[in-house]
Amino acid sequence: MVLDGDGRLVGTLTDGDVRRALLKGVGLDAQLLPFVQQQYTAVGLEAGRAEVLELMQARTISQVPVIDQNGRLVGLHLLHEIVGCAERPNWAVIMAGGKGTRLKPLTDLIPKPMIRVAGRPILERLVLHLVGFGIRRIVLSVNYLGDVIEKHFGHGERFGCRIDYLREDKPLGTGGALALLPELPAEPLLVLNGDLVTQADIGSLFAFHRRGEYEATVAVRQYCHTIPFGCVEVGGDQVTQIEEKPVLTRLVNAGIYVLNREIIARVPREQDYPITSLLEQTINSGRRVGAWQILDDWVDVGQHDQLKIAREGVS
């Protein structure tokens, strides 16, 4: 990285640039500036993992500098740090077969997981996020307009992973498609809804599941709702307390799960089966189900207002 006196990025110089200059007979005491690449690719502080990876793939580069609003160098993205983490043995299944009726007319021609947020399909963001955490085998459960999804992702070569498909002949709900897996995975399985825009720390989720020795783990998210009225507590005919516009806080299901193979084997075949029923069955049988709280960005893009939030919050 070549900087000026104020720390602003002037350009980049690679070992290849230096070798080419030496082959042309340039001396070791020559000035660097004539060989600096001043038409460089850089990103701002707000750029996410998916955006940076796309730039690297599109321009066949393995490093992208990070600059602030004044052009000063503040960091460097390296390809091996984004996708070069250790490969995990775990598989991931993404449920991408829903019709997305609440997002019509956007979903008349494209499936909900293929709606774009900041120029990229939601499902592609999820796939790249998982690859960044070392997951190299991803299974997409498809039904409505599934051919659109299959055409986009193929077998996953462009995304640094292997992608297979579970093709639902009829809608099987949030859990029924798991019975279509050709075999049970040896390691705990990550299951996600296909309409999530999130930066959830998947590595921490797996570590939590393993450390707690859970049969299943549910990712949860804190949800706050402000009641737009003053709430009154009454004892008999007497007001005992008035609270103006109180905030109710609950933990909600975030649509991300880790399941042991023994749990997956209980999913009935060819049935519309909610994954929550599988979790309730596990709890009722006395087995341990963990709750791991997401502290990172998370939006469930189920309705137009949530899509707006996702688009405004992602670069």
PDB file of C-alpha atoms in Angstrom, residues 221-229 231 243-252:
ATOM      1  CA  ARG A 221     -33.192 -12.786  19.112  1.00  0.00           C
ATOM      2  CA  GLN A 222     -34.385 -10.128  21.539  1.00  0.00           C
ATOM      3  CA  TYR A 223     -37.548  -8.433  20.277  1.00  0.00           C
ATOM      4  CA  CYS A 224     -38.923  -5.243  21.824  1.00  0.00           C
ATOM      5  CA  HIS A 225     -42.422  -3.863  21.348  1.00  0.00           C
ATOM      6  CA  THR A 226     -43.565  -0.489  22.650  1.00  0.00           C
ATOM      7  CA  ILE A 227     -47.220  -0.363  23.652  1.00  0.00           C
ATOM      8  CA  PRO A 228     -48.417   2.996  22.265  1.00  0.00           C
ATOM      9  CA  PHE A 229     -50.648   3.735  25.291  1.00  0.00           C
ATOM     10  CA  CYS A 231     -50.922   0.955  30.785  1.00  0.00           C
ATOM     11  CA  GLU A 243     -46.914   3.144  33.192  1.00  0.00           C
ATOM     12  CA  GLU A 244     -46.667   5.312  30.088  1.00  0.00           C
ATOM     13  CA  LYS A 245     -45.944   3.396  26.855  1.00  0.00           C
ATOM     14  CA  PRO A 246     -44.108   0.446  28.406  1.00  0.00           C
ATOM     15  CA  VAL A 247     -41.713  -1.682  26.376  1.00  0.00           C
ATOM     16  CA  LEU A 248     -42.262  -5.435  26.293  1.00  0.00           C
ATOM     17  CA  THR A 249     -39.172  -7.552  25.631  1.00  0.00           C
ATOM     18  CA  ARG A 250     -39.275 -11.176  24.529  1.00  0.00           C
ATOM     19  CA  LEU A 251     -36.900 -13.662  22.945  1.00  0.00           C
ATOM     20  CA  VAL A 252     -38.125 -14.793  19.522  1.00  0.00           C
TER      21      VAL A 252
END
